[in-house]
Tab-separated table of C-alpha atoms in Angstrom:
chain	number	residue	atom	x	y	z
F	1	MET	CA	-47.710	11.988	135.209
F	2	LEU	CA	-45.384	13.425	132.658
F	3	VAL	CA	-42.292	11.847	134.659
F	4	ALA	CA	-44.519	8.984	134.229
F	5	ARG	CA	-45.268	8.846	130.604
F	6	ARG	CA	-41.489	9.569	129.675
F	7	ILE	CA	-39.430	6.822	131.744
F	8	ASP	CA	-42.604	4.628	130.274
F	9	GLU	CA	-41.213	5.470	126.748
F	10	GLU	CA	-37.891	4.881	128.115
F	11	ALA	CA	-38.682	1.354	129.471
F	12	ILE	CA	-39.827	0.656	125.898
F	13	ALA	CA	-36.493	1.837	124.247
F	14	LEU	CA	-34.322	0.462	126.238
F	15	GLN	CA	-36.194	-2.970	125.960
F	16	ARG	CA	-35.903	-2.572	122.162
F	17	GLN	CA	-32.542	-2.012	122.929
F	18	GLY	CA	-32.235	-5.522	125.019
F	19	ALA	CA	-31.195	-3.296	127.860
F	20	LEU	CA	-34.878	-4.420	129.376
F	21	PRO	CA	-35.894	-8.128	129.041
F	22	GLY	CA	-39.346	-6.850	128.927
F	23	TYR	CA	-41.588	-3.856	129.664
F	24	ALA	CA	-45.486	-3.558	130.311
F	25	PRO	CA	-46.509	-0.214	129.139
F	26	SER	CA	-49.044	2.055	130.884
F	27	LYS	CA	-49.086	4.979	128.516
F	28	GLY	CA	-53.057	6.402	128.670
F	29	GLN	CA	-53.018	5.289	132.441
F	30	GLU	CA	-50.999	8.314	134.122
F	31	ALA	CA	-54.149	9.580	135.221
F	32	ALA	CA	-55.610	6.586	137.156
F	33	GLN	CA	-52.569	5.969	138.961
F	34	VAL	CA	-51.266	9.141	139.701
F	35	GLY	CA	-54.307	9.917	140.373
F	36	SER	CA	-55.323	7.221	142.982
F	37	ALA	CA	-51.449	6.990	145.115
F	38	ALA	CA	-52.010	11.230	145.697
F	39	ALA	CA	-54.336	10.176	147.507
F	40	LEU	CA	-52.521	7.772	149.639
F	41	ASP	CA	-51.395	9.162	153.413
F	42	PRO	CA	-47.909	7.871	153.107
F	43	THR	CA	-47.931	7.165	156.962
F	44	ARG	CA	-50.399	5.109	157.348
F	45	ASP	CA	-51.965	3.833	153.721
F	46	PHE	CA	-50.143	1.075	151.580
F	47	ALA	CA	-50.056	0.059	148.093
F	48	PHE	CA	-50.177	-3.013	146.360
F	49	PRO	CA	-49.673	-2.656	142.586
F	50	THR	CA	-49.068	-4.992	139.611
F	51	TYR	CA	-46.520	-4.526	136.926
F	52	ARG	CA	-47.983	-2.200	134.999
F	53	ASP	CA	-48.131	0.662	137.699
F	54	LEU	CA	-45.466	2.648	137.332
F	55	GLY	CA	-47.848	5.845	137.602
F	56	ALA	CA	-48.223	4.805	141.530
F	57	ALA	CA	-44.412	4.327	141.706
F	58	VAL	CA	-44.036	7.766	140.544
F	59	ALA	CA	-46.619	9.306	142.851
F	60	MET	CA	-45.254	7.778	145.617
F	61	GLY	CA	-41.998	8.670	145.392
F	62	VAL	CA	-40.606	5.208	144.706
F	63	ASP	CA	-36.705	4.778	144.174
F	64	LEU	CA	-36.877	4.217	139.924
F	65	VAL	CA	-33.883	2.728	139.473
F	66	GLY	CA	-34.981	0.787	142.146
F	67	TYR	CA	-37.886	-0.168	140.791
F	68	LEU	CA	-37.051	-0.469	137.145
F	69	SER	CA	-34.448	-3.483	138.239
F	70	THR	CA	-37.169	-5.946	138.961
F	71	HIS	CA	-37.432	-5.702	135.277
F	72	LEU	CA	-33.740	-7.347	135.018
F	73	GLY	CA	-34.384	-9.624	137.329
F	74	THR	CA	-31.167	-8.316	139.763
F	75	TRP	CA	-33.219	-8.771	143.113
F	76	HIS	CA	-36.595	-10.330	144.627
F	77	GLY	CA	-39.156	-7.296	144.216
F	78	GLY	CA	-36.799	-4.408	143.428
F	79	MET	CA	-34.118	-2.676	144.838
F	80	TYR	CA	-36.162	-0.539	146.525
F	81	ASP	CA	-37.233	-0.197	150.725
F	82	PRO	CA	-41.283	-1.602	150.204
F	83	VAL	CA	-41.669	-0.463	153.599
F	84	ALA	CA	-40.323	3.225	153.421
F	85	SER	CA	-42.129	3.784	150.180
F	86	ARG	CA	-45.386	2.011	151.363
F	87	PHE	CA	-45.164	0.591	147.954
F	88	ALA	CA	-45.117	-3.465	148.074
F	89	PRO	CA	-43.027	-4.998	145.285
F	90	PHE	CA	-45.423	-5.330	142.030
F	91	ASN	CA	-46.680	-8.386	141.797
F	92	ALA	CA	-46.767	-10.051	137.876
F	93	VAL	CA	-49.546	-12.487	139.337
F	94	VAL	CA	-52.803	-12.047	137.597
F	95	GLY	CA	-54.963	-10.281	140.769
F	96	GLY	CA	-52.028	-11.748	142.613
F	97	PRO	CA	-51.660	-8.386	144.817
F	98	VAL	CA	-55.324	-8.365	145.611
F	99	THR	CA	-55.324	-10.964	148.300
F	100	HIS	CA	-52.056	-9.341	150.167
F	101	ALA	CA	-53.991	-5.709	150.230
F	102	VAL	CA	-57.234	-7.663	152.071
F	103	GLY	CA	-54.341	-8.960	154.437
F	104	TRP	CA	-52.895	-6.229	155.095
F	105	ALA	CA	-55.884	-4.355	155.828
F	106	MET	CA	-56.894	-7.118	158.042
F	107	GLY	CA	-53.854	-6.180	160.131
F	108	ALA	CA	-53.981	-2.357	159.955
F	109	LYS	CA	-57.662	-3.010	161.322
F	110	LEU	CA	-56.609	-5.135	163.947
F	111	ASP	CA	-53.874	-2.719	165.285
F	112	GLY	CA	-56.068	-0.002	164.852
F	113	THR	CA	-53.787	2.405	163.074
F	114	GLY	CA	-56.729	4.083	160.699
F	115	GLY	CA	-54.495	2.978	157.545
F	116	ALA	CA	-55.989	1.775	154.957
F	117	ALA	CA	-54.641	-0.591	152.004
F	118	ILE	CA	-55.388	0.393	148.006
F	119	THR	CA	-54.715	-2.645	145.457
F	120	TYR	CA	-54.093	-1.918	141.818
F	121	PHE	CA	-56.032	-4.625	139.246
F	122	GLY	CA	-57.238	-4.900	135.536
F	123	ASP	CA	-60.793	-5.290	134.095
F	124	GLY	CA	-59.012	-8.664	133.207
F	125	ALA	CA	-58.385	-9.660	136.457
F	126	SER	CA	-61.181	-9.208	137.987
F	127	SER	CA	-62.193	-12.347	136.184
F	128	GLN	CA	-59.917	-14.000	138.538
F	129	GLY	CA	-61.217	-16.242	141.326
F	130	ASP	CA	-59.007	-14.319	144.299
F	131	VAL	CA	-60.602	-11.155	143.157
F	132	HIS	CA	-63.795	-12.659	144.213
F	133	GLU	CA	-62.767	-14.308	147.589
F	134	ALA	CA	-60.689	-10.877	148.617
F	135	MET	CA	-63.541	-8.728	148.035
F	136	ASN	CA	-65.980	-11.063	149.712
F	137	PHE	CA	-63.152	-11.298	152.665
F	138	ALA	CA	-63.048	-7.589	152.774
F	139	GLY	CA	-66.992	-7.253	152.606
F	140	VAL	CA	-67.759	-9.849	155.265
F	141	TYR	CA	-64.733	-8.403	157.688
F	142	ARG	CA	-65.353	-4.735	156.340
F	143	LEU	CA	-62.027	-4.575	156.246
F	144	PRO	CA	-60.133	-0.849	154.881
F	145	VAL	CA	-59.576	-1.465	151.679
F	146	VAL	CA	-59.754	0.132	148.286
F	147	PHE	CA	-60.161	-2.237	145.201
F	148	PHE	CA	-58.816	0.311	142.404
F	149	CYS	CA	-59.724	-1.633	138.887
F	150	GLN	CA	-58.269	-0.087	135.652
F	151	ASN	CA	-60.475	-0.884	133.313
F	152	ASN	CA	-58.234	-0.296	130.556
F	153	GLY	CA	-60.529	-1.797	127.802
F	154	TRP	CA	-58.685	-5.051	127.287
F	155	ALA	CA	-57.393	-8.318	129.063
F	156	ILE	CA	-54.831	-8.698	127.000
F	157	SER	CA	-56.217	-9.045	123.114
F	158	VAL	CA	-59.657	-10.040	125.159
F	159	PRO	CA	-62.264	-6.406	125.131
F	160	THR	CA	-64.141	-5.976	128.416
F	161	ASP	CA	-67.136	-6.572	126.937
F	162	ARG	CA	-66.127	-10.432	126.700
F	163	GLN	CA	-64.955	-11.679	129.890
F	164	VAL	CA	-67.070	-9.139	132.325
F	165	ALA	CA	-69.933	-10.140	132.728
F	166	GLY	CA	-72.503	-7.566	133.043
F	167	GLY	CA	-70.040	-5.371	131.195
F	168	SER	CA	-69.146	-2.967	135.192
F	169	VAL	CA	-66.673	-4.378	137.509
F	170	ALA	CA	-68.210	-1.287	140.165
F	171	LYS	CA	-71.710	-3.063	139.929
F	172	ARG	CA	-70.332	-6.317	141.299
F	173	ALA	CA	-69.663	-4.601	144.366
F	174	GLU	CA	-73.062	-4.727	145.586
F	175	GLY	CA	-72.562	-8.295	145.957
F	176	TYR	CA	-70.448	-8.211	148.627
F	177	GLY	CA	-72.292	-5.857	150.349
F	178	ILE	CA	-69.872	-2.810	149.836
F	179	GLU	CA	-69.693	0.266	148.031
F	180	GLY	CA	-69.050	0.408	143.784
F	181	VAL	CA	-68.085	3.504	142.351
F	182	ARG	CA	-67.014	4.356	138.430
F	183	VAL	CA	-65.189	7.436	137.538
F	184	ASP	CA	-63.319	8.709	134.757
F	185	GLY	CA	-59.905	7.023	134.692
F	186	ASN	CA	-58.502	10.090	132.425
F	187	ASP	CA	-59.387	12.569	134.546
F	188	VAL	CA	-56.852	12.920	137.374
F	189	ARG	CA	-58.760	15.218	139.718
F	190	ALA	CA	-62.015	12.901	139.437
F	191	VAL	CA	-59.586	10.231	140.471
F	192	TYR	CA	-58.160	11.603	143.384
F	193	GLU	CA	-61.716	12.895	144.917
F	194	ALA	CA	-62.717	9.234	144.556
F	195	THR	CA	-60.009	7.380	145.877
F	196	ARG	CA	-59.591	10.287	148.548
F	197	GLN	CA	-63.129	9.738	150.217
F	198	ALA	CA	-62.621	5.994	149.315
F	199	LEU	CA	-59.555	5.362	151.596
F	200	ARG	CA	-60.758	7.483	154.680
F	201	SER	CA	-64.236	5.769	155.121
F	202	GLY	CA	-62.762	2.979	156.581
F	203	GLU	CA	-64.551	0.266	155.026
F	204	PRO	CA	-64.186	-1.672	151.832
F	205	VAL	CA	-64.533	0.535	148.488
F	206	VAL	CA	-64.318	-0.785	144.553
F	207	ILE	CA	-63.063	1.951	142.289
F	208	GLU	CA	-63.713	1.096	138.775
F	209	ALA	CA	-61.516	3.790	136.823
F	210	MET	CA	-62.435	4.125	133.211
F	211	THR	CA	-59.249	4.537	130.736
F	212	TYR	CA	-57.182	2.885	127.805
F	213	ARG	CA	-54.197	1.303	127.576
F	214	MET	CA	-52.787	3.586	124.678
F	215	GLY	CA	-50.055	0.777	123.930
F	216	PRO	CA	-49.432	-2.866	123.670
F	217	HIS	CA	-49.975	-4.817	126.661
F	218	SER	CA	-46.431	-6.021	126.768
F	219	THR	CA	-43.461	-5.607	124.617
F	220	SER	CA	-44.060	-8.881	123.406
F	221	ASP	CA	-47.761	-8.127	121.804
F	222	ASP	CA	-48.935	-6.541	118.642
F	223	PRO	CA	-52.020	-4.989	120.018
F	224	GLY	CA	-52.826	-3.966	115.692
F	225	ARG	CA	-53.752	-7.860	115.270
F	226	TYR	CA	-56.632	-7.386	117.729
F	227	ARG	CA	-58.183	-3.214	117.921
F	228	SER	CA	-58.808	-0.670	114.801
F	229	LEU	CA	-56.655	2.311	114.260
F	230	ALA	CA	-59.570	4.207	114.825
F	231	GLU	CA	-60.152	3.037	118.181
F	232	GLU	CA	-56.989	3.921	119.505
F	233	GLN	CA	-57.265	7.327	117.618
F	234	ALA	CA	-60.389	8.075	119.166
F	235	TRP	CA	-58.866	7.354	122.609
F	236	ALA	CA	-55.727	9.373	121.637
F	237	GLU	CA	-58.355	12.456	121.576
F	238	ARG	CA	-58.606	11.749	125.306
F	239	ASP	CA	-55.248	11.215	126.682
F	240	PRO	CA	-55.003	12.450	130.284
F	241	LEU	CA	-51.552	14.158	129.872
F	242	ARG	CA	-53.135	16.314	127.275
F	243	ARG	CA	-56.512	16.658	129.342
F	244	ALA	CA	-54.417	17.909	132.397
F	245	ALA	CA	-52.082	20.021	130.016
F	246	ARG	CA	-55.116	22.475	129.759
F	247	GLU	CA	-55.011	23.786	133.534
F	248	LEU	CA	-51.505	24.788	133.364
F	249	THR	CA	-49.603	27.584	131.952
F	250	GLU	CA	-46.703	27.086	129.361
F	251	THR	CA	-44.511	28.585	132.051
F	252	GLU	CA	-45.612	25.015	134.234
F	253	LEU	CA	-45.700	22.933	131.089
F	254	ASN	CA	-41.992	24.117	130.119
F	255	GLU	CA	-41.309	23.338	133.534
F	256	ALA	CA	-42.957	19.873	133.815
F	257	GLU	CA	-40.685	19.104	130.439
F	258	ALA	CA	-37.741	19.999	131.578
F	259	HIS	CA	-37.946	17.945	135.099
F	260	ALA	CA	-39.474	15.010	133.018
F	261	ASP	CA	-36.787	14.746	131.136
F	262	GLU	CA	-34.134	15.172	134.037
F	263	VAL	CA	-36.028	12.619	135.676
F	264	THR	CA	-35.914	10.304	133.000
F	265	ARG	CA	-32.307	10.444	132.304
F	266	GLN	CA	-31.202	9.755	136.002
F	267	VAL	CA	-33.125	6.933	135.946
F	268	ARG	CA	-31.798	5.890	132.483
F	269	GLU	CA	-28.040	6.276	133.632
F	270	GLY	CA	-28.779	4.447	136.686
F	271	LEU	CA	-30.639	1.436	135.361
F	272	LEU	CA	-27.618	0.582	133.041
F	273	ALA	CA	-24.901	0.683	135.777
F	274	LEU	CA	-26.380	-1.338	137.628
F	275	GLY	CA	-23.985	-4.598	137.110
F	276	ASP	CA	-24.578	-8.082	138.468
F	277	ARG	CA	-25.654	-8.919	141.784
F	278	PRO	CA	-23.912	-11.236	143.556
F	279	GLY	CA	-24.777	-15.114	142.377
F	280	GLU	CA	-24.886	-16.193	146.240
F	281	GLU	CA	-28.191	-14.271	146.961
F	282	LEU	CA	-29.624	-17.012	144.632
F	283	PHE	CA	-29.452	-18.637	147.145
F	284	ASP	CA	-29.185	-16.907	150.893
F	285	PHE	CA	-32.891	-15.207	150.527
F	286	VAL	CA	-34.957	-18.147	149.766
F	287	TYR	CA	-35.214	-19.554	153.328
F	288	ARG	CA	-34.241	-17.747	157.517
F	289	GLU	CA	-32.876	-21.732	157.531
F	290	PRO	CA	-31.461	-22.539	154.197
F	291	THR	CA	-32.191	-26.525	154.097
F	292	THR	CA	-30.327	-29.453	153.032
F	293	ALA	CA	-30.594	-29.409	149.952
F	294	LEU	CA	-30.259	-26.017	149.469
F	295	LEU	CA	-27.086	-26.100	151.049
F	296	GLU	CA	-25.833	-29.107	148.813
F	297	GLN	CA	-27.004	-26.943	145.112
F	298	LYS	CA	-24.822	-23.495	146.302
F	299	ARG	CA	-22.095	-25.889	147.198
F	300	ALA	CA	-22.176	-26.957	143.749
F	301	TRP	CA	-22.883	-23.961	142.164
F	302	LYS	CA	-19.752	-22.555	143.790
F	303	GLU	CA	-17.701	-25.580	142.515
F	304	ALA	CA	-19.065	-25.059	138.845
F	305	SER	CA	-18.423	-20.820	138.976
F	306	ASP	CA	-14.900	-21.436	140.051
F	307	VAL	CA	-13.572	-23.096	136.965
């Protein structure tokens, strides 16, 4: 959790310095992400993240330089192996990873591997039609997929009570004939246990982790325009890192700080050392068999770039 917090802070700093074009902070949601991802069995389960799930990537051991390279647009889906890490390329389409996870879960059920999918999305994304269709499909076919909603209170600048009818994403599960669980998203142990049980059930489950986005929606957002300082301060008292730190000794905390600082240094240096990818890759990985039009575009690009 501390590694995720430090890298999150570093990514914001890199964006302010012009090294990253944009970034979606995850401060405050570390317990929800780390606790849920830690419950996965990396030999058989698979995660489908959004653009705000750095903590899940850290917990699953994803190469973090490769992960953050997605923000640079240097590669299609990030420069890490999603199959080896069991962590799909993160999806910037609101609600996008939910249907992908359901498709994977259908395959897992047909294969009889016993694995389960977990898909991350926010309270705002829960209002997307894709999420409804995915939950309905999973309910009909009894697919092994955990719909993990991080209810962080805000769909960009719109509060949850203005865009989630009924006020609870977990309660919607009943309409699809599946189990719905609401958990304290700032309690990493509670999140881990709820996710572990859901994954091992072999059934579709909706988990609504109640947490808070302590930072802006993105580095181009100003949360001070739509929420109060009093609200932010109240949630700061419930910071998941401060909560988890109470269970550790001073020695353990010092070791965690030193480890997080070292990992952050390595990630920063690795990210800044990345060079431009070969321009040909803009064309080489569009289709399995390139079209005539694409080959013509590649030829024109090479002629222009050689001038």
